[in-house]
Amino acid sequence: MEAVNLKKKECKIVVAVDESEESMYALSWCLGNLFSQNTTNTLVLLYVKPPPPVYSSFDAAGYVFSSDVITALEKYGSDLVNSVMGRAETIYSKFSSNINVERIVGSGDAKDVICHTVEKIKADTLVMGSHGYGFLKRTLLGSVSDHCAKHVKCPVVIVKHPEKI
């Protein structure tokens, strides 16, 4: 595997963020370890929201979905994006290095969207938090970080939260 040259003038480092403390810790770790005063790295915050449900006028039980319910669900999704990106901004604004920040919001299955986005933007590194699931839960639910580590071409750093070790 090729080593990432973080001393080059500009690296594109993607940090997958979500609602979890683990992802915010991974962002802090990334800023403290992969950014310096001498680089003009680009921090790409990638948030993947679940795909929007397909609505019909009736649900499986025959109840009618009003446009108010659909609008409320869409607003909740938008509020969630703003909340996660706001928390991330609070973290990166505390670092004084010269950081260019890009925000990308995807929709769909997290592991597929992350892998696709990393390849599409030609990221130099992907940083992800680990939820610390045990073997059984990871086997049943699947691990997004494991999937990404196996499928993207750039180095992947999986950061464990110290309280989960």
GROMACS .gro file of N, CA and C in nm:
model
  495
    1MET      N    1   0.084  -0.117   0.000
    1MET     CA    2   0.000   0.000   0.000
    1MET      C    3   0.089   0.124   0.000
    2GLU      N    4   0.053   0.221  -0.078
    2GLU     CA    5   0.130   0.344  -0.091
    2GLU      C    6   0.106   0.434   0.030
    3ALA      N    7   0.214   0.489   0.084
    3ALA     CA    8   0.202   0.581   0.197
    3ALA      C    9   0.151   0.715   0.148
    4VAL      N   10   0.073   0.780   0.232
    4VAL     CA   11   0.020   0.911   0.197
    4VAL      C   12   0.123   1.015   0.234
    5ASN      N   13   0.154   1.101   0.140
    5ASN     CA   14   0.249   1.208   0.166
    5ASN      C   15   0.173   1.330   0.215
    6LEU      N   16   0.158   1.341   0.347
    6LEU     CA   17   0.083   1.452   0.403
    6LEU      C   18   0.163   1.581   0.401
    7LYS      N   19   0.289   1.574   0.359
    7LYS     CA   20   0.371   1.694   0.351
    7LYS      C   21   0.356   1.763   0.216
    8LYS      N   22   0.292   1.694   0.120
    8LYS     CA   23   0.271   1.760  -0.007
    8LYS      C   24   0.178   1.879   0.015
    9LYS      N   25   0.175   1.966  -0.080
    9LYS     CA   26   0.105   2.092  -0.058
    9LYS      C   27  -0.043   2.076  -0.026
   10GLU      N   28  -0.108   1.984  -0.091
   10GLU     CA   29  -0.251   1.973  -0.062
   10GLU      C   30  -0.298   1.828  -0.072
   11CYS      N   31  -0.351   1.780   0.038
   11CYS     CA   32  -0.413   1.647   0.043
   11CYS      C   33  -0.561   1.668   0.065
   12LYS      N   34  -0.639   1.577   0.010
   12LYS     CA   35  -0.783   1.579   0.031
   12LYS      C   36  -0.814   1.467   0.129
   13ILE      N   37  -0.855   1.505   0.249
   13ILE     CA   38  -0.882   1.409   0.355
   13ILE      C   39  -1.031   1.409   0.385
   14VAL      N   40  -1.095   1.295   0.362
   14VAL     CA   41  -1.238   1.281   0.386
   14VAL      C   42  -1.260   1.226   0.526
   15VAL      N   43  -1.347   1.291   0.601
   15VAL     CA   44  -1.389   1.239   0.731
   15VAL      C   45  -1.539   1.212   0.722
   16ALA      N   46  -1.575   1.085   0.741
   16ALA     CA   47  -1.716   1.047   0.740
   16ALA      C   48  -1.775   1.085   0.876
   17VAL      N   49  -1.875   1.173   0.875
   17VAL     CA   50  -1.936   1.218   1.000
   17VAL      C   51  -2.082   1.174   1.005
   18ASP      N   52  -2.127   1.150   1.127
   18ASP     CA   53  -2.268   1.119   1.149
   18ASP      C   54  -2.307   1.174   1.286
   19GLU      N   55  -2.417   1.125   1.341
   19GLU     CA   56  -2.468   1.178   1.467
   19GLU      C   57  -2.388   1.130   1.588
   20SER      N   58  -2.296   1.037   1.568
   20SER     CA   59  -2.229   0.971   1.680
   20SER      C   60  -2.111   1.049   1.736
   21GLU      N   61  -2.084   1.025   1.864
   21GLU     CA   62  -1.965   1.081   1.928
   21GLU      C   63  -1.839   1.025   1.863
   22GLU      N   64  -1.846   0.899   1.819
   22GLU     CA   65  -1.729   0.835   1.757
   22GLU      C   66  -1.683   0.910   1.632
   23SER      N   67  -1.777   0.956   1.552
   23SER     CA   68  -1.737   1.027   1.430
   23SER      C   69  -1.680   1.165   1.463
   24MET      N   70  -1.733   1.229   1.566
   24MET     CA   71  -1.678   1.360   1.605
   24MET      C   72  -1.539   1.344   1.667
   25TYR      N   73  -1.519   1.234   1.738
   25TYR     CA   74  -1.385   1.206   1.792
   25TYR      C   75  -1.287   1.180   1.677
   26ALA      N   76  -1.332   1.107   1.577
   26ALA     CA   77  -1.246   1.079   1.461
   26ALA      C   78  -1.209   1.210   1.390
   27LEU      N   79  -1.303   1.304   1.382
   27LEU     CA   80  -1.274   1.434   1.322
   27LEU      C   81  -1.168   1.507   1.405
   28SER      N   82  -1.182   1.509   1.535
   28SER     CA   83  -1.082   1.573   1.622
   28SER      C   84  -0.946   1.507   1.606
   29TRP      N   85  -0.945   1.374   1.604
   29TRP     CA   86  -0.820   1.300   1.587
   29TRP      C   87  -0.754   1.338   1.454
   30CYS      N   88  -0.833   1.341   1.349
   30CYS     CA   89  -0.783   1.375   1.216
   30CYS      C   90  -0.718   1.513   1.216
   31LEU      N   91  -0.786   1.609   1.273
   31LEU     CA   92  -0.733   1.746   1.274
   31LEU      C   93  -0.603   1.753   1.354
   32GLY      N   94  -0.597   1.681   1.463
   32GLY     CA   95  -0.479   1.684   1.547
   32GLY      C   96  -0.361   1.607   1.491
   33ASN      N   97  -0.388   1.509   1.405
   33ASN     CA   98  -0.281   1.421   1.356
   33ASN      C   99  -0.250   1.432   1.208
   34LEU      N  100  -0.342   1.477   1.127
   34LEU     CA  101  -0.321   1.479   0.983
   34LEU      C  102  -0.315   1.620   0.924
   35PHE      N  103  -0.334   1.720   1.007
   35PHE     CA  104  -0.326   1.858   0.961
   35PHE      C  105  -0.216   1.928   1.038
   36SER      N  106  -0.145   2.017   0.970
   36SER     CA  107  -0.041   2.096   1.036
   36SER      C  108  -0.045   2.238   0.982
   37GLN      N  109   0.034   2.324   1.043
   37GLN     CA  110   0.040   2.464   0.999
   37GLN      C  111   0.099   2.476   0.859
   38ASN      N  112   0.180   2.379   0.818
   38ASN     CA  113   0.252   2.389   0.692
   38ASN      C  114   0.175   2.337   0.571
   39THR      N  115   0.062   2.278   0.592
   39THR     CA  116  -0.011   2.221   0.479
   39THR      C  117  -0.138   2.300   0.450
   40THR      N  118  -0.182   2.287   0.330
   40THR     CA  119  -0.311   2.346   0.293
   40THR      C  120  -0.404   2.232   0.255
   41ASN      N  121  -0.412   2.136   0.343
   41ASN     CA  122  -0.499   2.021   0.318
   41ASN      C  123  -0.644   2.064   0.311
   42THR      N  124  -0.720   1.986   0.238
   42THR     CA  125  -0.863   2.008   0.231
   42THR      C  126  -0.933   1.903   0.315
   43LEU      N  127  -1.014   1.948   0.408
   43LEU     CA  128  -1.096   1.861   0.490
   43LEU      C  129  -1.231   1.848   0.422
   44VAL      N  130  -1.268   1.725   0.391
   44VAL     CA  131  -1.398   1.700   0.329
   44VAL      C  132  -1.485   1.629   0.432
   45LEU      N  133  -1.589   1.697   0.476
   45LEU     CA  134  -1.684   1.638   0.570
   45LEU      C  135  -1.792   1.569   0.488
   46LEU      N  136  -1.805   1.439   0.507
   46LEU     CA  137  -1.902   1.361   0.430
   46LEU      C  138  -2.007   1.305   0.524
   47TYR      N  139  -2.130   1.346   0.502
   47TYR     CA  140  -2.243   1.295   0.581
   47TYR      C  141  -2.336   1.221   0.486
   48VAL      N  142  -2.374   1.101   0.527
   48VAL     CA  143  -2.466   1.022   0.444
   48VAL      C  144  -2.596   1.004   0.521
   49LYS      N  145  -2.701   1.057   0.463
   49LYS     CA  146  -2.833   1.038   0.525
   49LYS      C  147  -2.900   0.918   0.459
   50PRO      N  148  -2.986   0.852   0.534
   50PRO     CA  149  -3.055   0.735   0.476
   50PRO      C  150  -3.134   0.777   0.353
   51PRO      N  151  -3.155   0.684   0.261
   51PRO     CA  152  -3.231   0.720   0.142
   51PRO      C  153  -3.373   0.760   0.181
   52PRO      N  154  -3.430   0.855   0.108
   52PRO     CA  155  -3.567   0.895   0.141
   52PRO      C  156  -3.662   0.779   0.115
   53PRO      N  157  -3.756   0.759   0.206
   53PRO     CA  158  -3.853   0.652   0.182
   53PRO      C  159  -3.938   0.684   0.059
   54VAL      N  160  -3.984   0.581  -0.003
   54VAL     CA  161  -4.073   0.600  -0.117
   54VAL      C  162  -4.214   0.612  -0.060
   55TYR      N  163  -4.275   0.724  -0.086
   55TYR     CA  164  -4.408   0.749  -0.032
   55TYR      C  165  -4.514   0.721  -0.137
   56SER      N  166  -4.620   0.664  -0.091
   56SER     CA  167  -4.739   0.657  -0.175
   56SER      C  168  -4.849   0.720  -0.091
   57SER      N  169  -4.963   0.735  -0.147
   57SER     CA  170  -5.069   0.799  -0.070
   57SER      C  171  -5.119   0.707   0.041
   58PHE      N  172  -5.090   0.577   0.031
   58PHE     CA  173  -5.130   0.482   0.135
   58PHE      C  174  -5.008   0.405   0.182
   59ASP      N  175  -4.999   0.379   0.311
   59ASP     CA  176  -4.892   0.292   0.359
   59ASP      C  177  -4.942   0.148   0.358
   60ALA      N  178  -4.863   0.055   0.407
   60ALA     CA  179  -4.898  -0.088   0.400
   60ALA      C  180  -5.028  -0.120   0.473
   61ALA      N  181  -5.058  -0.044   0.577
   61ALA     CA  182  -5.180  -0.072   0.654
   61ALA      C  183  -5.300   0.003   0.599
   62GLY      N  184  -5.281   0.079   0.493
   62GLY     CA  185  -5.393   0.149   0.431
   62GLY      C  186  -5.415   0.289   0.485
   63TYR      N  187  -5.323   0.341   0.565
   63TYR     CA  188  -5.338   0.477   0.616
   63TYR      C  189  -5.288   0.577   0.513
   64VAL      N  190  -5.350   0.691   0.511
   64VAL     CA  191  -5.310   0.795   0.417
   64VAL      C  192  -5.199   0.879   0.479
   65PHE      N  193  -5.092   0.901   0.402
   65PHE     CA  194  -4.985   0.992   0.445
   65PHE      C  195  -5.021   1.131   0.393
   66SER      N  196  -5.030   1.225   0.482
   66SER     CA  197  -5.058   1.361   0.438
   66SER      C  198  -4.928   1.426   0.393
   67SER      N  199  -4.940   1.531   0.315
   67SER     CA  200  -4.821   1.604   0.271
   67SER      C  201  -4.751   1.667   0.391
   68ASP      N  202  -4.826   1.697   0.499
   68ASP     CA  203  -4.765   1.753   0.620
   68ASP      C  204  -4.668   1.654   0.683
   69VAL      N  205  -4.706   1.527   0.686
   69VAL     CA  206  -4.619   1.424   0.743
   69VAL      C  207  -4.493   1.410   0.658
   70ILE      N  208  -4.509   1.405   0.529
   70ILE     CA  209  -4.395   1.393   0.438
   70ILE      C  210  -4.303   1.513   0.452
   71THR      N  211  -4.360   1.633   0.458
   71THR     CA  212  -4.281   1.755   0.475
   71THR      C  213  -4.205   1.753   0.608
   72ALA      N  214  -4.272   1.707   0.713
   72ALA     CA  215  -4.208   1.700   0.845
   72ALA      C  216  -4.090   1.603   0.844
   73LEU      N  217  -4.105   1.490   0.777
   73LEU     CA  218  -3.995   1.393   0.768
   73LEU      C  219  -3.878   1.450   0.688
   74GLU      N  220  -3.908   1.520   0.580
   74GLU     CA  221  -3.801   1.581   0.501
   74GLU      C  222  -3.730   1.691   0.580
   75LYS      N  223  -3.806   1.769   0.657
   75LYS     CA  224  -3.746   1.874   0.741
   75LYS      C  225  -3.657   1.813   0.848
   76TYR      N  226  -3.701   1.703   0.907
   76TYR     CA  227  -3.620   1.635   1.008
   76TYR      C  228  -3.486   1.592   0.948
   77GLY      N  229  -3.487   1.537   0.828
   77GLY     CA  230  -3.364   1.496   0.761
   77GLY      C  231  -3.272   1.614   0.737
   78SER      N  232  -3.328   1.726   0.695
   78SER     CA  233  -3.249   1.847   0.672
   78SER      C  234  -3.193   1.902   0.803
   79ASP      N  235  -3.274   1.901   0.908
   79ASP     CA  236  -3.227   1.947   1.040
   79ASP      C  237  -3.113   1.860   1.091
   80LEU      N  238  -3.120   1.730   1.064
   80LEU     CA  239  -3.016   1.637   1.107
   80LEU      C  240  -2.884   1.669   1.037
   81VAL      N  241  -2.889   1.694   0.908
   81VAL     CA  242  -2.770   1.732   0.832
   81VAL      C  243  -2.709   1.859   0.892
   82ASN      N  244  -2.793   1.959   0.916
   82ASN     CA  245  -2.744   2.086   0.972
   82ASN      C  246  -2.685   2.068   1.110
   83SER      N  247  -2.744   1.982   1.190
   83SER     CA  248  -2.694   1.956   1.326
   83SER      C  249  -2.557   1.890   1.321
   84VAL      N  250  -2.541   1.787   1.239
   84VAL     CA  251  -2.413   1.716   1.229
   84VAL      C  252  -2.305   1.809   1.175
   85MET      N  253  -2.335   1.882   1.069
   85MET     CA  254  -2.236   1.973   1.011
   85MET      C  255  -2.203   2.087   1.109
   86GLY      N  256  -2.300   2.131   1.186
   86GLY     CA  257  -2.275   2.234   1.287
   86GLY      C  258  -2.181   2.185   1.396
   87ARG      N  259  -2.203   2.062   1.442
   87ARG     CA  260  -2.113   2.003   1.542
   87ARG      C  261  -1.972   1.989   1.486
   88ALA      N  262  -1.962   1.948   1.361
   88ALA     CA  263  -1.831   1.933   1.298
   88ALA      C  264  -1.762   2.070   1.285
   89GLU      N  265  -1.838   2.172   1.249
   89GLU     CA  266  -1.781   2.307   1.235
   89GLU      C  267  -1.726   2.356   1.369
   90THR      N  268  -1.797   2.328   1.478
   90THR     CA  269  -1.749   2.366   1.611
   90THR      C  270  -1.613   2.303   1.639
   91ILE      N  271  -1.596   2.178   1.597
   91ILE     CA  272  -1.469   2.108   1.621
   91ILE      C  273  -1.357   2.165   1.534
   92TYR      N  274  -1.381   2.177   1.403
   92TYR     CA  275  -1.270   2.220   1.317
   92TYR      C  276  -1.238   2.368   1.334
   93SER      N  277  -1.333   2.448   1.380
   93SER     CA  278  -1.305   2.591   1.397
   93SER      C  279  -1.209   2.617   1.515
   94LYS      N  280  -1.192   2.518   1.603
   94LYS     CA  281  -1.100   2.532   1.716
   94LYS      C  282  -0.954   2.510   1.675
   95PHE      N  283  -0.933   2.452   1.557
   95PHE     CA  284  -0.798   2.427   1.509
   95PHE      C  285  -0.752   2.547   1.428
   96SER      N  286  -0.626   2.585   1.446
   96SER     CA  287  -0.578   2.707   1.383
   96SER      C  288  -0.505   2.683   1.252
   97SER      N  289  -0.495   2.558   1.207
   97SER     CA  290  -0.424   2.534   1.082
   97SER      C  291  -0.505   2.587   0.964
   98ASN      N  292  -0.437   2.599   0.854
   98ASN     CA  293  -0.498   2.652   0.733
   98ASN      C  294  -0.581   2.541   0.668
   99ILE      N  295  -0.708   2.537   0.702
   99ILE     CA  296  -0.791   2.426   0.656
   99ILE      C  297  -0.896   2.476   0.558
  100ASN      N  298  -0.893   2.418   0.441
  100ASN     CA  299  -1.003   2.438   0.346
  100ASN      C  300  -1.106   2.331   0.376
  101VAL      N  301  -1.232   2.368   0.386
  101VAL     CA  302  -1.336   2.273   0.423
  101VAL      C  303  -1.439   2.263   0.311
  102GLU      N  304  -1.468   2.139   0.274
  102GLU     CA  305  -1.577   2.111   0.181
  102GLU      C  306  -1.678   2.024   0.255
  103ARG      N  307  -1.803   2.042   0.224
  103ARG     CA  308  -1.909   1.962   0.285
  103ARG      C  309  -1.982   1.887   0.174
  104ILE      N  310  -1.995   1.757   0.193
  104ILE     CA  311  -2.069   1.675   0.096
  104ILE      C  312  -2.175   1.599   0.173
  105VAL      N  313  -2.297   1.605   0.124
  105VAL     CA  314  -2.407   1.529   0.183
  105VAL      C  315  -2.457   1.432   0.077
  106GLY      N  316  -2.451   1.304   0.113
  106GLY     CA  317  -2.500   1.201   0.022
  106GLY      C  318  -2.625   1.137   0.080
  107SER      N  319  -2.688   1.056   0.001
  107SER     CA  320  -2.808   0.987   0.045
  107SER      C  321  -2.802   0.844  -0.006
  108GLY      N  322  -2.829   0.750   0.082
  108GLY     CA  323  -2.828   0.609   0.044
  108GLY      C  324  -2.763   0.524   0.149
  109ASP      N  325  -2.717   0.407   0.108
  109ASP     CA  326  -2.648   0.317   0.199
  109ASP      C  327  -2.510   0.375   0.227
  110ALA      N  328  -2.479   0.399   0.354
  110ALA     CA  329  -2.357   0.471   0.392
  110ALA      C  330  -2.232   0.411   0.330
  111LYS      N  331  -2.217   0.279   0.337
  111LYS     CA  332  -2.092   0.220   0.288
  111LYS      C  333  -2.074   0.241   0.138
  112ASP      N  334  -2.182   0.233   0.062
  112ASP     CA  335  -2.173   0.254  -0.082
  112ASP      C  336  -2.147   0.400  -0.117
  113VAL      N  337  -2.217   0.491  -0.049
  113VAL     CA  338  -2.201   0.634  -0.077
  113VAL      C  339  -2.061   0.680  -0.039
  114ILE      N  340  -2.010   0.635   0.076
  114ILE     CA  341  -1.875   0.674   0.118
  114ILE      C  342  -1.772   0.625   0.017
  115CYS      N  343  -1.778   0.498  -0.019
  115CYS     CA  344  -1.681   0.443  -0.115
  115CYS      C  345  -1.688   0.517  -0.249
  116HIS      N  346  -1.807   0.539  -0.298
  116HIS     CA  347  -1.825   0.607  -0.426
  116HIS      C  348  -1.770   0.750  -0.420
  117THR      N  349  -1.801   0.822  -0.313
  117THR     CA  350  -1.758   0.962  -0.300
  117THR      C  351  -1.606   0.972  -0.289
  118VAL      N  352  -1.546   0.884  -0.210
  118VAL     CA  353  -1.400   0.884  -0.193
  118VAL      C  354  -1.331   0.864  -0.328
  119GLU      N  355  -1.382   0.771  -0.407
  119GLU     CA  356  -1.324   0.746  -0.539
  119GLU      C  357  -1.349   0.864  -0.633
  120LYS      N  358  -1.470   0.916  -0.631
  120LYS     CA  359  -1.508   1.023  -0.723
  120LYS      C  360  -1.424   1.149  -0.702
  121ILE      N  361  -1.398   1.185  -0.576
  121ILE     CA  362  -1.323   1.309  -0.551
  121ILE      C  363  -1.173   1.285  -0.540
  122LYS      N  364  -1.132   1.159  -0.557
  122LYS     CA  365  -0.990   1.121  -0.552
  122LYS      C  366  -0.926   1.160  -0.419
  123ALA      N  367  -0.989   1.117  -0.311
  123ALA     CA  368  -0.939   1.148  -0.177
  123ALA      C  369  -0.804   1.081  -0.153
  124ASP      N  370  -0.720   1.147  -0.074
  124ASP     CA  371  -0.591   1.090  -0.036
  124ASP      C  372  -0.603   0.999   0.085
  125THR      N  373  -0.698   1.027   0.173
  125THR     CA  374  -0.718   0.949   0.295
  125THR      C  375  -0.864   0.955   0.334
  126LEU      N  376  -0.915   0.845   0.390
  126LEU     CA  377  -1.049   0.840   0.447
  126LEU      C  378  -1.034   0.815   0.596
  127VAL      N  379  -1.098   0.898   0.678
  127VAL     CA  380  -1.095   0.883   0.823
  127VAL      C  381  -1.238   0.855   0.870
  128MET      N  382  -1.252   0.749   0.953
  128MET     CA  383  -1.383   0.710   1.003
  128MET      C  384  -1.374   0.676   1.150
  129GLY      N  385  -1.482   0.698   1.220
  129GLY     CA  386  -1.489   0.655   1.359
  129GLY      C  387  -1.535   0.510   1.364
  130SER      N  388  -1.501   0.444   1.472
  130SER     CA  389  -1.545   0.306   1.493
  130SER      C  390  -1.650   0.306   1.603
  131HIS      N  391  -1.763   0.242   1.576
  131HIS     CA  392  -1.868   0.235   1.676
  131HIS      C  393  -1.839   0.130   1.782
  132GLY      N  394  -1.736   0.050   1.759
  132GLY     CA  395  -1.694  -0.047   1.859
  132GLY      C  396  -1.791  -0.162   1.879
  133TYR      N  397  -1.861  -0.200   1.773
  133TYR     CA  398  -1.953  -0.313   1.784
  133TYR      C  399  -1.875  -0.441   1.808
  134GLY      N  400  -1.931  -0.529   1.883
  134GLY     CA  401  -1.872  -0.660   1.904
  134GLY      C  402  -1.889  -0.747   1.780
  135PHE      N  403  -1.832  -0.867   1.785
  135PHE     CA  404  -1.832  -0.956   1.671
  135PHE      C  405  -1.974  -0.985   1.620
  136LEU      N  406  -2.065  -1.021   1.711
  136LEU     CA  407  -2.200  -1.060   1.670
  136LEU      C  408  -2.275  -0.944   1.606
  137LYS      N  409  -2.274  -0.829   1.670
  137LYS     CA  410  -2.346  -0.714   1.617
  137LYS      C  411  -2.285  -0.670   1.484
  138ARG      N  412  -2.151  -0.673   1.473
  138ARG     CA  413  -2.085  -0.636   1.348
  138ARG      C  414  -2.122  -0.734   1.238
  139THR      N  415  -2.132  -0.863   1.275
  139THR     CA  416  -2.167  -0.965   1.177
  139THR      C  417  -2.310  -0.946   1.127
  140LEU      N  418  -2.401  -0.915   1.219
  140LEU     CA  419  -2.542  -0.900   1.182
  140LEU      C  420  -2.568  -0.768   1.108
  141LEU      N  421  -2.511  -0.660   1.158
  141LEU     CA  422  -2.538  -0.528   1.100
  141LEU      C  423  -2.442  -0.492   0.988
  142GLY      N  424  -2.325  -0.553   0.990
  142GLY     CA  425  -2.221  -0.515   0.895
  142GLY      C  426  -2.149  -0.392   0.948
  143SER      N  427  -2.027  -0.377   0.909
  143SER     CA  428  -1.948  -0.264   0.953
  143SER      C  429  -1.917  -0.176   0.833
  144VAL      N  430  -1.960  -0.052   0.842
  144VAL     CA  431  -1.934   0.042   0.734
  144VAL      C  432  -1.784   0.063   0.718
  145SER      N  433  -1.713   0.079   0.830
  145SER     CA  434  -1.568   0.103   0.821
  145SER      C  435  -1.495  -0.018   0.763
  146ASP      N  436  -1.535  -0.140   0.802
  146ASP     CA  437  -1.472  -0.260   0.745
  146ASP      C  438  -1.494  -0.265   0.594
  147HIS      N  439  -1.616  -0.238   0.552
  147HIS     CA  440  -1.648  -0.240   0.409
  147HIS      C  441  -1.563  -0.138   0.333
  148CYS      N  442  -1.556  -0.015   0.386
  148CYS     CA  443  -1.481   0.091   0.319
  148CYS      C  444  -1.332   0.058   0.314
  149ALA      N  445  -1.280   0.003   0.423
  149ALA     CA  446  -1.137  -0.032   0.427
  149ALA      C  447  -1.103  -0.134   0.318
  150LYS      N  448  -1.197  -0.220   0.286
  150LYS     CA  449  -1.173  -0.324   0.185
  150LYS      C  450  -1.196  -0.275   0.042
  151HIS      N  451  -1.274  -0.168   0.025
  151HIS     CA  452  -1.316  -0.131  -0.109
  151HIS      C  453  -1.261  -0.001  -0.164
  152VAL      N  454  -1.214   0.091  -0.081
  152VAL     CA  455  -1.159   0.214  -0.138
  152VAL      C  456  -1.011   0.196  -0.169
  153LYS      N  457  -0.959   0.277  -0.259
  153LYS     CA  458  -0.820   0.263  -0.301
  153LYS      C  459  -0.723   0.343  -0.214
  154CYS      N  460  -0.772   0.443  -0.144
  154CYS     CA  461  -0.683   0.525  -0.061
  154CYS      C  462  -0.671   0.463   0.079
  155PRO      N  463  -0.571   0.507   0.155
  155PRO     CA  464  -0.560   0.458   0.293
  155PRO      C  465  -0.684   0.497   0.375
  156VAL      N  466  -0.722   0.408   0.466
  156VAL     CA  467  -0.836   0.432   0.554
  156VAL      C  468  -0.786   0.428   0.698
  157VAL      N  469  -0.819   0.531   0.774
  157VAL     CA  470  -0.785   0.536   0.916
  157VAL      C  471  -0.914   0.519   0.994
  158ILE      N  472  -0.922   0.412   1.073
  158ILE     CA  473  -1.039   0.388   1.157
  158ILE      C  474  -1.000   0.424   1.299
  159VAL      N  475  -1.064   0.528   1.353
  159VAL     CA  476  -1.028   0.582   1.483
  159VAL      C  477  -1.123   0.528   1.588
  160LYS      N  478  -1.066   0.466   1.689
  160LYS     CA  479  -1.147   0.415   1.800
  160LYS      C  480  -1.156   0.520   1.909
  161HIS      N  481  -1.274   0.540   1.960
  161HIS     CA  482  -1.295   0.633   2.071
  161HIS      C  483  -1.230   0.572   2.193
  162PRO      N  484  -1.152   0.647   2.271
  162PRO     CA  485  -1.079   0.589   2.385
  162PRO      C  486  -1.169   0.520   2.487
  163GLU      N  487  -1.292   0.563   2.499
  163GLU     CA  488  -1.383   0.500   2.595
  163GLU      C  489  -1.435   0.366   2.545
  164LYS      N  490  -1.417   0.338   2.417
  164LYS     CA  491  -1.468   0.213   2.356
  164LYS      C  492  -1.359   0.109   2.342
  165ILE      N  493  -1.235   0.144   2.378
  165ILE     CA  494  -1.123   0.050   2.359
  165ILE      C  495  -1.122  -0.052   2.471
   0.00000   0.00000   0.00000
